[in-house]
XYZ file of C-alpha atoms in Angstrom:
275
model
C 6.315 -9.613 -45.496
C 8.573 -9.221 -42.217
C 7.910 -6.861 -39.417
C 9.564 -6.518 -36.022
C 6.979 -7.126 -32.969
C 5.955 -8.029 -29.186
C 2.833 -7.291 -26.463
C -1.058 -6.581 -21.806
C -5.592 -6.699 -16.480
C -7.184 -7.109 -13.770
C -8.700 -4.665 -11.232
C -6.453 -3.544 -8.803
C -2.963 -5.243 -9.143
C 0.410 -5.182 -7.095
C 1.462 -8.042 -9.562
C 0.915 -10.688 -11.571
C 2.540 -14.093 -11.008
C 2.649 -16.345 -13.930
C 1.914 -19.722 -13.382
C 2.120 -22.755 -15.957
C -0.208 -25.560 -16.493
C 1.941 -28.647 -17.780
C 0.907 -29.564 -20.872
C 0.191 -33.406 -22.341
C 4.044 -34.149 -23.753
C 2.117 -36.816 -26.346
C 1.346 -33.432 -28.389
C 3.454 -31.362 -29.882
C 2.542 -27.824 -30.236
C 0.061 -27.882 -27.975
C -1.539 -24.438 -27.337
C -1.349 -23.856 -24.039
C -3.602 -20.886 -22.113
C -3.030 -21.480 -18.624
C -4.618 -19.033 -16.465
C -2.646 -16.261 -14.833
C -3.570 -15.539 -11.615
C -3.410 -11.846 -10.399
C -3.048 -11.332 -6.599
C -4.654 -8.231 -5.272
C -2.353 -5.333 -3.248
C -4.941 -3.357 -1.963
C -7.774 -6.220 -0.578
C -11.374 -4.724 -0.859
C -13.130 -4.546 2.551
C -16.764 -4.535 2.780
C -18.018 -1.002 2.806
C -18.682 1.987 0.514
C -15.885 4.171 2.609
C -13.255 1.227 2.643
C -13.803 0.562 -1.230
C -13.726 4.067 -2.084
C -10.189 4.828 -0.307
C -8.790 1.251 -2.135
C -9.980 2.728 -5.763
C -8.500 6.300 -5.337
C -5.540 4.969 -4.049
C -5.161 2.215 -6.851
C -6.120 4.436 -9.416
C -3.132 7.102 -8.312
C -0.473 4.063 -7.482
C -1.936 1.720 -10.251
C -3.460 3.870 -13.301
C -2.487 0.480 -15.213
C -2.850 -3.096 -15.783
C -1.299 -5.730 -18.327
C -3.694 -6.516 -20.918
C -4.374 -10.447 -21.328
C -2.170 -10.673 -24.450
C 0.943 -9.294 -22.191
C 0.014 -12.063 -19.825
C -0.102 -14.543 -22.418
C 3.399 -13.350 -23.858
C 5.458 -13.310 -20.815
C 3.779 -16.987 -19.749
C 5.136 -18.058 -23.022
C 8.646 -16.562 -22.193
C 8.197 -18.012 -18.808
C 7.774 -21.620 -20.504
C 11.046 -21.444 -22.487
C 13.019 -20.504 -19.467
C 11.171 -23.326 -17.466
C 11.202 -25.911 -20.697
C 7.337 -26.375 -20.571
C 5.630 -27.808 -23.151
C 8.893 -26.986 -25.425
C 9.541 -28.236 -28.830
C 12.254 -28.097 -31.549
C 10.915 -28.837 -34.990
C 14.548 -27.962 -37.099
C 16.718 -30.055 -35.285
C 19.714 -28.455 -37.556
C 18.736 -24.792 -35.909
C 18.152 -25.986 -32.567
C 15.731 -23.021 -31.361
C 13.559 -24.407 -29.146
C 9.620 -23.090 -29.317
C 6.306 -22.678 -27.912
C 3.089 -21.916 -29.151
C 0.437 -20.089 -27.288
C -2.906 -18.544 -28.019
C -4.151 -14.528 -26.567
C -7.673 -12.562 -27.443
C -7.511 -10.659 -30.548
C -8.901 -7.910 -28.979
C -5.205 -6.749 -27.822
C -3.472 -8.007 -30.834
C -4.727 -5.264 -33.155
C -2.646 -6.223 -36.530
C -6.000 -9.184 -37.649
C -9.281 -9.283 -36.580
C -10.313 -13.042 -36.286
C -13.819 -14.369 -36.535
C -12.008 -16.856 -33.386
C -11.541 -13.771 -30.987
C -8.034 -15.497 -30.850
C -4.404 -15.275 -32.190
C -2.075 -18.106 -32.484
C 1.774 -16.974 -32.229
C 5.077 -18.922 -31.315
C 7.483 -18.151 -29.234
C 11.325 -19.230 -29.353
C 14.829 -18.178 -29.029
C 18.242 -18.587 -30.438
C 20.479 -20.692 -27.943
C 23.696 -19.345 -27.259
C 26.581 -19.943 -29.564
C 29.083 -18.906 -31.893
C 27.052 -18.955 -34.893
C 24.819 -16.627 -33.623
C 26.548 -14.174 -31.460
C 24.718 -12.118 -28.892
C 21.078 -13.376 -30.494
C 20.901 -16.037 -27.653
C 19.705 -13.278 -25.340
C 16.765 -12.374 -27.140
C 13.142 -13.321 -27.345
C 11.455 -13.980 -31.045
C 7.235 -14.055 -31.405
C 6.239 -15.271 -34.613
C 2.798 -14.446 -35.299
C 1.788 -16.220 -38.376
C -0.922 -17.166 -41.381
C 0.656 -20.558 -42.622
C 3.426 -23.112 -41.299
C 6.082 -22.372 -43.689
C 5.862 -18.143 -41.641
C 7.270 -20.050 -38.593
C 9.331 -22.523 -39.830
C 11.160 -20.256 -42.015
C 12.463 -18.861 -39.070
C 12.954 -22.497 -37.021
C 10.022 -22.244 -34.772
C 7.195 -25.011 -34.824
C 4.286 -23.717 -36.052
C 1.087 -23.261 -33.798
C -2.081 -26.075 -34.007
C -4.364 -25.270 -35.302
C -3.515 -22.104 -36.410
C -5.684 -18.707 -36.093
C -4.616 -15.983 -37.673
C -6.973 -15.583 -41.071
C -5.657 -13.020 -43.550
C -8.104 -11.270 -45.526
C -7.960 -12.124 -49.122
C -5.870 -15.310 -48.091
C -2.783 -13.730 -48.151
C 0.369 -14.987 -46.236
C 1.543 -12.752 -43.544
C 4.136 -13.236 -41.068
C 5.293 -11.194 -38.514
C 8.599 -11.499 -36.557
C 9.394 -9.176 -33.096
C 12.036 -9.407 -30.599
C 12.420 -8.799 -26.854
C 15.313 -8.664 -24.328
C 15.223 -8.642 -20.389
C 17.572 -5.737 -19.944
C 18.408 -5.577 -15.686
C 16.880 -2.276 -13.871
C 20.207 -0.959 -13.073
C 21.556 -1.243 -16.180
C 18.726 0.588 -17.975
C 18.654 3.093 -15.639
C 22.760 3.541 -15.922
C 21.969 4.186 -20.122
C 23.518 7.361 -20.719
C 21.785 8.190 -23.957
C 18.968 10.738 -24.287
C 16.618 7.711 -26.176
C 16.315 4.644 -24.237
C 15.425 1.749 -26.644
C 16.015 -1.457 -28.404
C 18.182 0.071 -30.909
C 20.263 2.682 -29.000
C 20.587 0.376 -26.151
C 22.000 -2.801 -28.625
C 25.476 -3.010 -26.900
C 23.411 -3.232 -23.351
C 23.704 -6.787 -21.976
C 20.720 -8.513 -21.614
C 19.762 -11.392 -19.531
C 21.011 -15.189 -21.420
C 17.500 -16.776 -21.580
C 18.987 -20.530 -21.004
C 20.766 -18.787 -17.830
C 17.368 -17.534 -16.316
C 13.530 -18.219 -14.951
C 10.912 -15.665 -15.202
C 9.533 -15.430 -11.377
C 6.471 -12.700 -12.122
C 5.607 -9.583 -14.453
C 3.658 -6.890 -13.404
C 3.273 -3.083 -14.355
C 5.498 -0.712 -12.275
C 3.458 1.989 -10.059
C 3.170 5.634 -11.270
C 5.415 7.473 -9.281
C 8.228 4.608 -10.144
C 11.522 5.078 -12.110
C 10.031 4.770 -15.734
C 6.405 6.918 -15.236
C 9.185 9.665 -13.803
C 11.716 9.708 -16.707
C 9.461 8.370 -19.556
C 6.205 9.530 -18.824
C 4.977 9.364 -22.309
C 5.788 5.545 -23.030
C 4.692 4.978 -19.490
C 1.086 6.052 -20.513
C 1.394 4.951 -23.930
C -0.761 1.556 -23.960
C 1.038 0.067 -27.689
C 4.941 0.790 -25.338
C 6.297 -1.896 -22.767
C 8.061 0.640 -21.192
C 7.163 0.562 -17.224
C 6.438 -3.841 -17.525
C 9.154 -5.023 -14.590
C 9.789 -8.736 -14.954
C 11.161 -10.777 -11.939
C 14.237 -12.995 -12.543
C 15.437 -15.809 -10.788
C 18.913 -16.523 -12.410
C 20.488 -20.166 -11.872
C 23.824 -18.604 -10.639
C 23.712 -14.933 -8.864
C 20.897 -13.437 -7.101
C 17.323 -12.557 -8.271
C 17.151 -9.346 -10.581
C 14.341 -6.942 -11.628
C 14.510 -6.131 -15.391
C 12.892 -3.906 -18.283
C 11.728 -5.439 -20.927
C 12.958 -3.434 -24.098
C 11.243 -4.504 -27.958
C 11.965 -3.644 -31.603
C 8.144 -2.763 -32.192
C 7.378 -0.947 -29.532
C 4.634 1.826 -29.423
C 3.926 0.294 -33.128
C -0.011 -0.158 -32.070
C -0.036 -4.264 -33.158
C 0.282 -4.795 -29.287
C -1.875 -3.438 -26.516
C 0.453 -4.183 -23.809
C -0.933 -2.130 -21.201
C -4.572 -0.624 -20.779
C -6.520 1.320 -18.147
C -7.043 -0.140 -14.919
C -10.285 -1.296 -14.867
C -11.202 -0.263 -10.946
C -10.978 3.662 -11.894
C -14.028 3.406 -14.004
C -12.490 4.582 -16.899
């Protein structure tokens, strides 16, 4: 079975900057769950009347936070673009891969007796055999080796991702980095990964993810989309930061074939409104 996918913490966030652990290059597939650091906008100050102006203006500014298995997705895009702990198991398809590991309890698809859920992430280098596909993102998540290598990605290990019944499932969704102003020059009434196919996105060798965070209410996406904004299975309102290796940083959307599909819980409520 094939399905089209992708995926979100913290109290108070401006951002979140991704930062990579390098892993032990005597392993291959290594699962790698380096910790993502958030760093706070609005600092807490000791009192009842300082903390009570930081949460109401948080909670109006930042209603929400990326969920841990958003982190752990965009860490694992940040690795390709950075070639950490990257491998190539199908030498004759050349995609390189990572695999990576996020709590089950945002990955809503399997429940795991683990609390975790082993994926891969790759992408399909630039070139005339596959035309345009080089600027896209795959995530494999997966029940057996032979879900990931039929698609040339090295398979997680171990893996988690038990199947009730013991039945093979695999699961295949893509992702592009589509630049702010470009998104936001879209003409059509529907704004996604389908009507928005002939929109360039960003060549994944060409790039390296800087930070991800979720965009304020009030900001471009919360005003034109509100209803993906809130919706906590849509990336819409995720802003990645782009360093590219030739032109100047960018800010880009993040637009997926599975999105609002409920597998992922990209986003959920920020935790410092007492929700």
């Amino acid at each position: 079975m094939k399905k089209l996918i992708l995926l979100s913490a913290v109290s108070c966030i401006g951002f979140i900057q991704l930062t990579a652990q390098i892993p032990d290059k005597t392993k291959t597939n290594r699962i790698d769950t380096a910790a993502i650091k958030p760093v706070a906008k609005y600092p807490i100050k000791d009192g009842p009347v300082a903390e009570m102006k930081v949460r109401n203006n948080c909670c109006t500014v930042n209603p929400l936070t990326l969920t841990p298995c958003t982190q752990s997705l965009l860490q694992s895009f940040k690795n390709l673009t950075t070639v950490t702990g990257v491998s190539n198991c199908h030498p004759r398809l050349n995609f390189p891969s990572v695999s990576f590991a996020m709590p089950e309890n945002c990955f809503a698809y399997q429940t795991t007796s683990a609390s975790m859920v082993t994926y891969s992430s790759f992408y399909i280098p630039e070139s005339k055999d596959y035309p345009g596909l080089g600027s896209e993102f795959r995530v494999i998540w997966g029940s057996s080796p032979g879900n990931f290598s039929y698609y040339g990605a090295c398979p997680p290990n171990p893996i988690i991702f038990p199947h009730p019944g013991g039945a093979t499932e695999n699961h295949v969704f893509g992702a592009k980095l589509i630049k702010q102003s470009d998104y936001k020059a879209f003409a059509g009434p529907v704004k996604d990964y389908n009507t928005m196919a002939a929109v360039p996105s960003l060549v994944i060798s060409d790039i390296q993810i800087l930070a991800v965070y979720m965009e304020e209410n009030g900001g471009y996406i919360s005003t034109t989309e509100a209803g993906p904004y809130s919706n906590l299975y849509s990336s819409k309102g995720i802003v990645v930061s782009i360093k590219q290796r030739s032109g100047p940083n960018v800010l880009c959307y993040i637009i997926n074939n599975y999105d609002g599909a409920g597998t992922i819980t990209w986003k959920e409520n920020n935790p410092a409104c007492g929700r």
